PDB file of C-alpha atoms in Angstrom:
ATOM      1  CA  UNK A   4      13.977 -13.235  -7.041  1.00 86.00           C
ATOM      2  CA  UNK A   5      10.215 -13.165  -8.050  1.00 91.00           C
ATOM      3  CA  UNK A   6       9.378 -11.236 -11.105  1.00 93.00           C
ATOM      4  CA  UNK A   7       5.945 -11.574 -12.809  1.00 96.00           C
ATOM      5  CA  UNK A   8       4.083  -8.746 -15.692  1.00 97.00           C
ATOM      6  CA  UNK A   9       0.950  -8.705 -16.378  1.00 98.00           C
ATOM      7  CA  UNK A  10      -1.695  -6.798 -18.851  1.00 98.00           C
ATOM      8  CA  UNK A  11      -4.309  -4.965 -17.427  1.00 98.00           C
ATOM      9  CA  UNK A  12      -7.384  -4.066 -19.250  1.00 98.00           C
ATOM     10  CA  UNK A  13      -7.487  -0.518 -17.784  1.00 98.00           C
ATOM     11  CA  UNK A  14      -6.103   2.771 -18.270  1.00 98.00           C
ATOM     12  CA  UNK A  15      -2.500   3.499 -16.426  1.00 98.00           C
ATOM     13  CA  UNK A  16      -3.761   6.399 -13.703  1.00 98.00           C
ATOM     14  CA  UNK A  17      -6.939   3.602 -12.639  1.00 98.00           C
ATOM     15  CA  UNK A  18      -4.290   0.633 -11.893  1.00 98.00           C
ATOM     16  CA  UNK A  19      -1.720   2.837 -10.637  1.00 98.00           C
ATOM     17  CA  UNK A  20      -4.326   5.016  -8.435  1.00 98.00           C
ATOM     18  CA  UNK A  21      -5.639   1.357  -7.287  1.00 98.00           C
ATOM     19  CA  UNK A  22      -2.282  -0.249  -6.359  1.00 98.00           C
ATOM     20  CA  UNK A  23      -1.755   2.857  -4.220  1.00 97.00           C
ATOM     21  CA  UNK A  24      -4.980   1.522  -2.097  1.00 97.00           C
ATOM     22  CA  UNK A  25      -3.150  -0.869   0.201  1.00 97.00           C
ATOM     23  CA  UNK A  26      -6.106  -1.268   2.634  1.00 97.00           C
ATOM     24  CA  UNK A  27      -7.648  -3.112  -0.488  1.00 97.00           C
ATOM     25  CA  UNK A  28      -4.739  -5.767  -0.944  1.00 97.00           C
ATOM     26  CA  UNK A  29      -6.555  -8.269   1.095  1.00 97.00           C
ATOM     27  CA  UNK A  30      -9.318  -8.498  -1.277  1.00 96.00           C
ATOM     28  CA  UNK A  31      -6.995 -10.243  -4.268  1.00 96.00           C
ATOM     29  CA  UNK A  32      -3.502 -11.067  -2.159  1.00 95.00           C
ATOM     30  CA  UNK A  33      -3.533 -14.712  -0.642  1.00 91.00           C
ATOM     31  CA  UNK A  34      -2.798 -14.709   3.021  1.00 90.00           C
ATOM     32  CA  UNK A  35      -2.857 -10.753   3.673  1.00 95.00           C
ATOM     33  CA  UNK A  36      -5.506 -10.269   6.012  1.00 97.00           C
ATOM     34  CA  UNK A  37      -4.677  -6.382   6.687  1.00 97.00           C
ATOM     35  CA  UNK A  38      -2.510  -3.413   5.426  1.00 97.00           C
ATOM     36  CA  UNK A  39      -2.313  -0.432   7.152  1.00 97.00           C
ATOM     37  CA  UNK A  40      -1.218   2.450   6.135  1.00 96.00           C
ATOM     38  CA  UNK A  41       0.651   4.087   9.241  1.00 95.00           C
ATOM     39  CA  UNK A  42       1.995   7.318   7.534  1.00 95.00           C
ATOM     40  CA  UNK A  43       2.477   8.589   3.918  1.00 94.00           C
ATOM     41  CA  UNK A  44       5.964   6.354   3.885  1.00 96.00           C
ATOM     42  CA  UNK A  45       4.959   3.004   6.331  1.00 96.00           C
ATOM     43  CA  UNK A  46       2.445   0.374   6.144  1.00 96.00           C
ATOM     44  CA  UNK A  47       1.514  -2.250   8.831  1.00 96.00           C
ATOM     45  CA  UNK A  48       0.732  -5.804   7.080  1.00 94.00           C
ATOM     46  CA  UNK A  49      -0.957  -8.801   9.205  1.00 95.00           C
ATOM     47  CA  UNK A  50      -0.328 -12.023   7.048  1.00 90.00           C
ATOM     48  CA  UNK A  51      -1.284 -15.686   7.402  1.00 89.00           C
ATOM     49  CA  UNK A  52       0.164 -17.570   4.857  1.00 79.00           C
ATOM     50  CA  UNK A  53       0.098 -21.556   5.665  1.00 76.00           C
ATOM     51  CA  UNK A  54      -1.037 -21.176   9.036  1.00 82.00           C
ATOM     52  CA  UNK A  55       2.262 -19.244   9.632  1.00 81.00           C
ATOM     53  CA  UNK A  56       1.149 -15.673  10.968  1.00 89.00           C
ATOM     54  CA  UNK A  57       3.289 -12.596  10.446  1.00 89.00           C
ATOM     55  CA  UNK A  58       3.295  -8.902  11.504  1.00 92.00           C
ATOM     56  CA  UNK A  59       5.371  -6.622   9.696  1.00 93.00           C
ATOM     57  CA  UNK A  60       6.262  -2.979   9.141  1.00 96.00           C
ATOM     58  CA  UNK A  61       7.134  -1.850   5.218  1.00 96.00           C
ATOM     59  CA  UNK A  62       8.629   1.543   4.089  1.00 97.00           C
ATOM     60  CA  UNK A  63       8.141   2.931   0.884  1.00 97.00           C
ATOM     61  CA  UNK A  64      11.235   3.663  -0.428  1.00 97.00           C
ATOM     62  CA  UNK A  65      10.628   5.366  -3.497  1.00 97.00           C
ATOM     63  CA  UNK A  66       7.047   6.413  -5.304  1.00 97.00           C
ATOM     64  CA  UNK A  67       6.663   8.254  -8.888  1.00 98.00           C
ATOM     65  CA  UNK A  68       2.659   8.728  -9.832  1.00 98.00           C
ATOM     66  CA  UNK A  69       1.625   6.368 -12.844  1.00 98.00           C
ATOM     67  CA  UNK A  70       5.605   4.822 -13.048  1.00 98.00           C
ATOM     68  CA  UNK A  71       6.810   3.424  -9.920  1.00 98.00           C
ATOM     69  CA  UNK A  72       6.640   2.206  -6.310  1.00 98.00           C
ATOM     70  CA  UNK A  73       9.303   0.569  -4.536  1.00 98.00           C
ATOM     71  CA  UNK A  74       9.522  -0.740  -0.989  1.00 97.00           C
ATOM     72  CA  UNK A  75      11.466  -2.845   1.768  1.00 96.00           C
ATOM     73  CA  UNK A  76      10.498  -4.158   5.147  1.00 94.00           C
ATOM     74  CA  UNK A  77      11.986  -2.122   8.134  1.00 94.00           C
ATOM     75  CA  UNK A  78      12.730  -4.516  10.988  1.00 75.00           C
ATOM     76  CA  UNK A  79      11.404  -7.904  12.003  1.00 70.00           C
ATOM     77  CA  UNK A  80      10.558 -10.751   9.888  1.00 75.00           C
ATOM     78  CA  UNK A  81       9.945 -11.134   7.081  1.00 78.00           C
ATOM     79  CA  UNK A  82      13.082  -9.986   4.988  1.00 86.00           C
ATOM     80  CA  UNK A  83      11.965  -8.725   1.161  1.00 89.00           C
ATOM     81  CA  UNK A  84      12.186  -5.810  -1.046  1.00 94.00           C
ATOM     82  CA  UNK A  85      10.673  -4.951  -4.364  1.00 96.00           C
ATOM     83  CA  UNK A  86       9.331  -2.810  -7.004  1.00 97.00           C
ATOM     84  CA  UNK A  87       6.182  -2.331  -9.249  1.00 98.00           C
ATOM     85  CA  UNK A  88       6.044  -0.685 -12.606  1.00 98.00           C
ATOM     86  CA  UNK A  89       3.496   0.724 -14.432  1.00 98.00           C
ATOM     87  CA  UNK A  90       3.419   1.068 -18.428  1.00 98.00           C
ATOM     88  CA  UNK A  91       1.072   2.229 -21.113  1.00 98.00           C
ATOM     89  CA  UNK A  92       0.743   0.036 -23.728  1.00 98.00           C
ATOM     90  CA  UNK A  93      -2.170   2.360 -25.361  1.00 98.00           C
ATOM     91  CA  UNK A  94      -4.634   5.053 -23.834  1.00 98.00           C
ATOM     92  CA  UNK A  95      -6.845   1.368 -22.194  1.00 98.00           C
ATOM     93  CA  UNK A  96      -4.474  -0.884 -21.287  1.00 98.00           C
ATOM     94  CA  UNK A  97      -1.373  -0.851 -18.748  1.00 98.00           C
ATOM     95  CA  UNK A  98       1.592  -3.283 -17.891  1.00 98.00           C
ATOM     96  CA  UNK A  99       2.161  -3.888 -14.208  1.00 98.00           C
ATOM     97  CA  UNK A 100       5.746  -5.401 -14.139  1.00 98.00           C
ATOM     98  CA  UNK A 101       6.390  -6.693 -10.045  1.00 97.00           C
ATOM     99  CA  UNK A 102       9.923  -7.978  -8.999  1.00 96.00           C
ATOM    100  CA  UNK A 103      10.525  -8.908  -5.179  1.00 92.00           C
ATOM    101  CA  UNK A 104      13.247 -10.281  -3.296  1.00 90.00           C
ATOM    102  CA  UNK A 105      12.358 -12.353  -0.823  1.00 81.00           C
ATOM    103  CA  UNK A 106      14.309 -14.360   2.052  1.00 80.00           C
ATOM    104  CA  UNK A 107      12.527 -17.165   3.163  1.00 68.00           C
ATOM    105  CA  UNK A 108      12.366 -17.792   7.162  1.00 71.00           C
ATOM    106  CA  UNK A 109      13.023 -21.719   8.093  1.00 65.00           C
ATOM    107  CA  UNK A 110      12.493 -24.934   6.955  1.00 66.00           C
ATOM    108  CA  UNK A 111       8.864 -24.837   5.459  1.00 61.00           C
ATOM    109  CA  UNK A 112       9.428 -21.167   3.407  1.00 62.00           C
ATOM    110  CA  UNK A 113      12.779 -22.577   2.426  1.00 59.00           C
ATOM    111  CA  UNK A 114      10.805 -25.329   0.366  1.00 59.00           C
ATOM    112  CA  UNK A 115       8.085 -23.991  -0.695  1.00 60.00           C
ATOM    113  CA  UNK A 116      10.034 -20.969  -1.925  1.00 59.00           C
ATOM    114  CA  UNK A 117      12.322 -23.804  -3.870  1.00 56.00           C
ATOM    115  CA  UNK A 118       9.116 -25.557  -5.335  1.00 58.00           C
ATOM    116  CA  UNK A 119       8.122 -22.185  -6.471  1.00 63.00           C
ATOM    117  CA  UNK A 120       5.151 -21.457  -4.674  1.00 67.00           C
ATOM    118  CA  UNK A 121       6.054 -17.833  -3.994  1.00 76.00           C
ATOM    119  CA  UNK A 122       6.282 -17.308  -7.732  1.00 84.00           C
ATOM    120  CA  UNK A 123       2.721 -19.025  -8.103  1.00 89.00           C
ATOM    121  CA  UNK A 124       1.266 -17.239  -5.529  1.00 86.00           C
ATOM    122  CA  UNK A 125       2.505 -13.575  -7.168  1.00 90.00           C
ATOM    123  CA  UNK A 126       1.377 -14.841 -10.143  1.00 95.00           C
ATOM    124  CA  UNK A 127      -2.171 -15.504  -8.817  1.00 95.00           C
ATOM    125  CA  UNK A 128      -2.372 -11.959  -6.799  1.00 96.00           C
ATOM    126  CA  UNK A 129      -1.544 -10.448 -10.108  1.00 97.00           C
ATOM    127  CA  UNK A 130      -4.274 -12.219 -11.828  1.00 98.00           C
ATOM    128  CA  UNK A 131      -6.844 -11.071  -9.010  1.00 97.00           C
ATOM    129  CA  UNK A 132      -5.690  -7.467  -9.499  1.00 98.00           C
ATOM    130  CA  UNK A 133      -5.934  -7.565 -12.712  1.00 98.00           C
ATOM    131  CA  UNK A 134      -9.835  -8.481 -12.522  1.00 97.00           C
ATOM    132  CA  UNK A 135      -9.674  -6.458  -9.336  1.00 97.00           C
ATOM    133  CA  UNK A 136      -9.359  -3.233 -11.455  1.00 98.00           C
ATOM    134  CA  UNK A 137     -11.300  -4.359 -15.004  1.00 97.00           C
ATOM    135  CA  UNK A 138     -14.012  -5.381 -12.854  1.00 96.00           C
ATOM    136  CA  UNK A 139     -14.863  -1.685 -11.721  1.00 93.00           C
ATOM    137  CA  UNK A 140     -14.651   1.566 -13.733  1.00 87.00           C
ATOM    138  CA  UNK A 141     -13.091   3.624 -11.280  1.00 94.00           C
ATOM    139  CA  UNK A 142     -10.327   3.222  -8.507  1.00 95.00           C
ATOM    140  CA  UNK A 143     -11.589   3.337  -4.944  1.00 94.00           C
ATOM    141  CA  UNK A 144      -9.419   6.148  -3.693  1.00 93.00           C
ATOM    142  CA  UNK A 145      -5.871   7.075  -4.834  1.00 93.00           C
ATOM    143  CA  UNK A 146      -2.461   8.536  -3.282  1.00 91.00           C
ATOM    144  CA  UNK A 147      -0.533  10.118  -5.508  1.00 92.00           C
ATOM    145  CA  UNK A 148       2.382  12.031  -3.476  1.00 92.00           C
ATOM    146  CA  UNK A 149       5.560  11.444  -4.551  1.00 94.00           C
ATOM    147  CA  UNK A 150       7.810   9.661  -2.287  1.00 95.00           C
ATOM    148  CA  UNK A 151      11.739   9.840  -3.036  1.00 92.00           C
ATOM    149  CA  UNK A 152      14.351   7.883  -1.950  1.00 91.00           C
ATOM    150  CA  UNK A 153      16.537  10.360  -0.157  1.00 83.00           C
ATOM    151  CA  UNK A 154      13.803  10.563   2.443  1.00 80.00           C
ATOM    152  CA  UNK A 155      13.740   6.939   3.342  1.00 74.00           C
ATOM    153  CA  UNK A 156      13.937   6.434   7.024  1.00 72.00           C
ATOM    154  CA  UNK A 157      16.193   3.176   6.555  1.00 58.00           C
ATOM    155  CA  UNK A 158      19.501   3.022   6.257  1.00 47.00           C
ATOM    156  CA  UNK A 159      21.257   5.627   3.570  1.00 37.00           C
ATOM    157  CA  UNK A 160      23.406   1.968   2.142  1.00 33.00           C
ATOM    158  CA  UNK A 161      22.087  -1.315   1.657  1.00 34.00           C
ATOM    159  CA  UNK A 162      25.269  -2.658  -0.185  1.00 27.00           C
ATOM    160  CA  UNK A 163      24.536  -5.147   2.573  1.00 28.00           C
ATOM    161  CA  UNK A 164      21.775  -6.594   0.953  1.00 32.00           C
ATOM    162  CA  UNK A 165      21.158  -9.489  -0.647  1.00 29.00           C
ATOM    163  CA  UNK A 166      21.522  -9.393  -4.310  1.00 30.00           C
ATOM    164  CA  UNK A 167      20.841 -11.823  -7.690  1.00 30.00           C
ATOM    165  CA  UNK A 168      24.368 -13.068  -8.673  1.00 30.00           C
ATOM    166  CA  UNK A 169      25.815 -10.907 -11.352  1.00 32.00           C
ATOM    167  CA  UNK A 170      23.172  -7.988 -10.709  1.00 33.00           C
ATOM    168  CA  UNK A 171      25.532  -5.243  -9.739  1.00 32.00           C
ATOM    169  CA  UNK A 172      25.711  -3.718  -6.820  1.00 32.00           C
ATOM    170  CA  UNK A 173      22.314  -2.685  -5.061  1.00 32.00           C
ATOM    171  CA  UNK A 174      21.537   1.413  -4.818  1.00 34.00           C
ATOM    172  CA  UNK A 175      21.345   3.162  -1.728  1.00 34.00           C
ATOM    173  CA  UNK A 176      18.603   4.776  -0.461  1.00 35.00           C
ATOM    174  CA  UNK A 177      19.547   7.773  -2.288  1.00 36.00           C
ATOM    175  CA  UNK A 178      18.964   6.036  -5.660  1.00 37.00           C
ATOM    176  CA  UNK A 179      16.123   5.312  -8.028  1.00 40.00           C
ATOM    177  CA  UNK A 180      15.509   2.047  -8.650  1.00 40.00           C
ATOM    178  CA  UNK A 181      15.955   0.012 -11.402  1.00 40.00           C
ATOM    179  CA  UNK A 182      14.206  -0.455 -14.438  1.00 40.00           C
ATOM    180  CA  UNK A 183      12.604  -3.721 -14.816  1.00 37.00           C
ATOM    181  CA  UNK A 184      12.905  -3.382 -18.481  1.00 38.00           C
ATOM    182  CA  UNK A 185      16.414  -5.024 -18.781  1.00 36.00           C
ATOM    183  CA  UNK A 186      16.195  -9.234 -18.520  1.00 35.00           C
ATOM    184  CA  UNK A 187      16.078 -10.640 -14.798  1.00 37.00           C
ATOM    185  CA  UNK A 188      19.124 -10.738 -13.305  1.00 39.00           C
ATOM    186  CA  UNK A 189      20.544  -7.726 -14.861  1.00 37.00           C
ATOM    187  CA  UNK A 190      19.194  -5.138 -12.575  1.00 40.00           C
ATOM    188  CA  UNK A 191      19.605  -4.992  -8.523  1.00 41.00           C
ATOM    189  CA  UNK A 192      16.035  -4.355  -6.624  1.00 42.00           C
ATOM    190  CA  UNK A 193      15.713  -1.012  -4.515  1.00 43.00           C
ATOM    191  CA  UNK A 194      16.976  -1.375  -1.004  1.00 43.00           C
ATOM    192  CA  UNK A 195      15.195  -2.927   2.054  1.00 39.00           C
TER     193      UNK A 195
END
C-alpha cells in the first residue's frame, strides 16, 4: 500500500477540476507518456517506467465532484487500485490525500517496490501536481459527472482482492470507498 497527502496552494474545485484532466498526467507523472480517456468511466494509459513499457485499461469506479475519485485496472497488467481525496483546509488551500494498491509484476518491480521506489515516485508526482496547479490560476478543462459505484463495469465483488492485513474486508463495487481519514491500514481501498 502507497499512501501519500499533500497541501496544495489552491482552492478545492481548481485541484479537483485539474486531477479530473487525465490527458495532462504526463506533464508531472514519471513514466506516463499518455492517458486517454476512452469513455466517461475508462482511460487508456501508455507507461514506460525503467525501460519497462506498459499498456493498460483503468475504470473509474467511483467519482464525487470536489471529494473523491476512485479507480482499478480492468484486465491485463498491471494489477492496482486506489483512491484520491480532496479536502478544504480554508477557501485557498486543499489536501489531496492518494492511497494505491499496487502488485508488482516480476523480479525488478518486486525490488524496487521493496526499496520503496513506488512510494518515492508518488511522492514526487504529488509534488509536480502540486506546482502543476499553483503554477496556473485556472484548471485547463474539468469533468465533473458523477460516477457511482453500482455502475462499474467490473465485477459486482472483489472480496478477491488483495487487501492490507487487518484492513477488513474490501467493498464491492456497489460500495463507496473508504475514507482515508482513519490511519493506514485501517481502511480497505475501493475494488479493482
Amino acid at each position: 500500500m502507497v499512501h501519500d497527502t499533500i497541501r496544495v496552494n489552491a482552492p478545492l474545485r481548481q485541484v479537483y477540476d485539474q486531477w479530473t484532466q487525465f490527458e495532462e498526467f504526463p506533464r508531472f507523472m514519471h513514466g506516463v507518456v499518455a492517458v486517454e480517456r476512452t469513455d466517461e468511466r475508462h482511460l487508456h494509459w501508455r507507461t514506460n517506467i525503467a525501460g519497462i513499457r506498459r499498456e493498460f485499461d483503468t475504470e473509474i469506479v467511483d467519482q464525487l465532484p470536489d471529494e473523491r475519485i476512485a479507480w482499478r485496472t480492468v484486465g491485463g497488467e498491471p494489477h492496482q487500485r486506489g483512491v484520491v481525496t480532496f479536502q478544504p483546509i480554508d477557501a485557498t488551500h486543499t489536501r489531496v490525500r492518494l492511497a494505491m494498491d499496487v502488485e508488482p509484476e516480476g523480479l525488478a518491480e518486486k525490488a524496487a517496490a521493496a526499496l520503496g521506489v513506488v512510494s518515492a515516485r508518488v511522492s514526487g508526482d504529488l509534488q509536480r501536481f502540486k506546482h502543476f496547479v499553483e503554477d496556473r490560476h485556472a484548471a485547463t478543462g474539468a469533468w465533473r459527472g458523477r460516477l457511482r459505484p453500482g455502475d462499474a463495469t467490473g465485477p459486482a465483488d472483489a472480496t478477491a482482492a488483495a487487501q492490507e492485513p487487518g484492513a477488513g474486508p474490501v467493498p464491492s463495487a456497489g460500495t463507496a470507498p473508504p475514507s482515508l481519514d482513519a490511519p493506514p491500514g485501517q481502511q480497505p481501498m475501493p475494488p479493482r
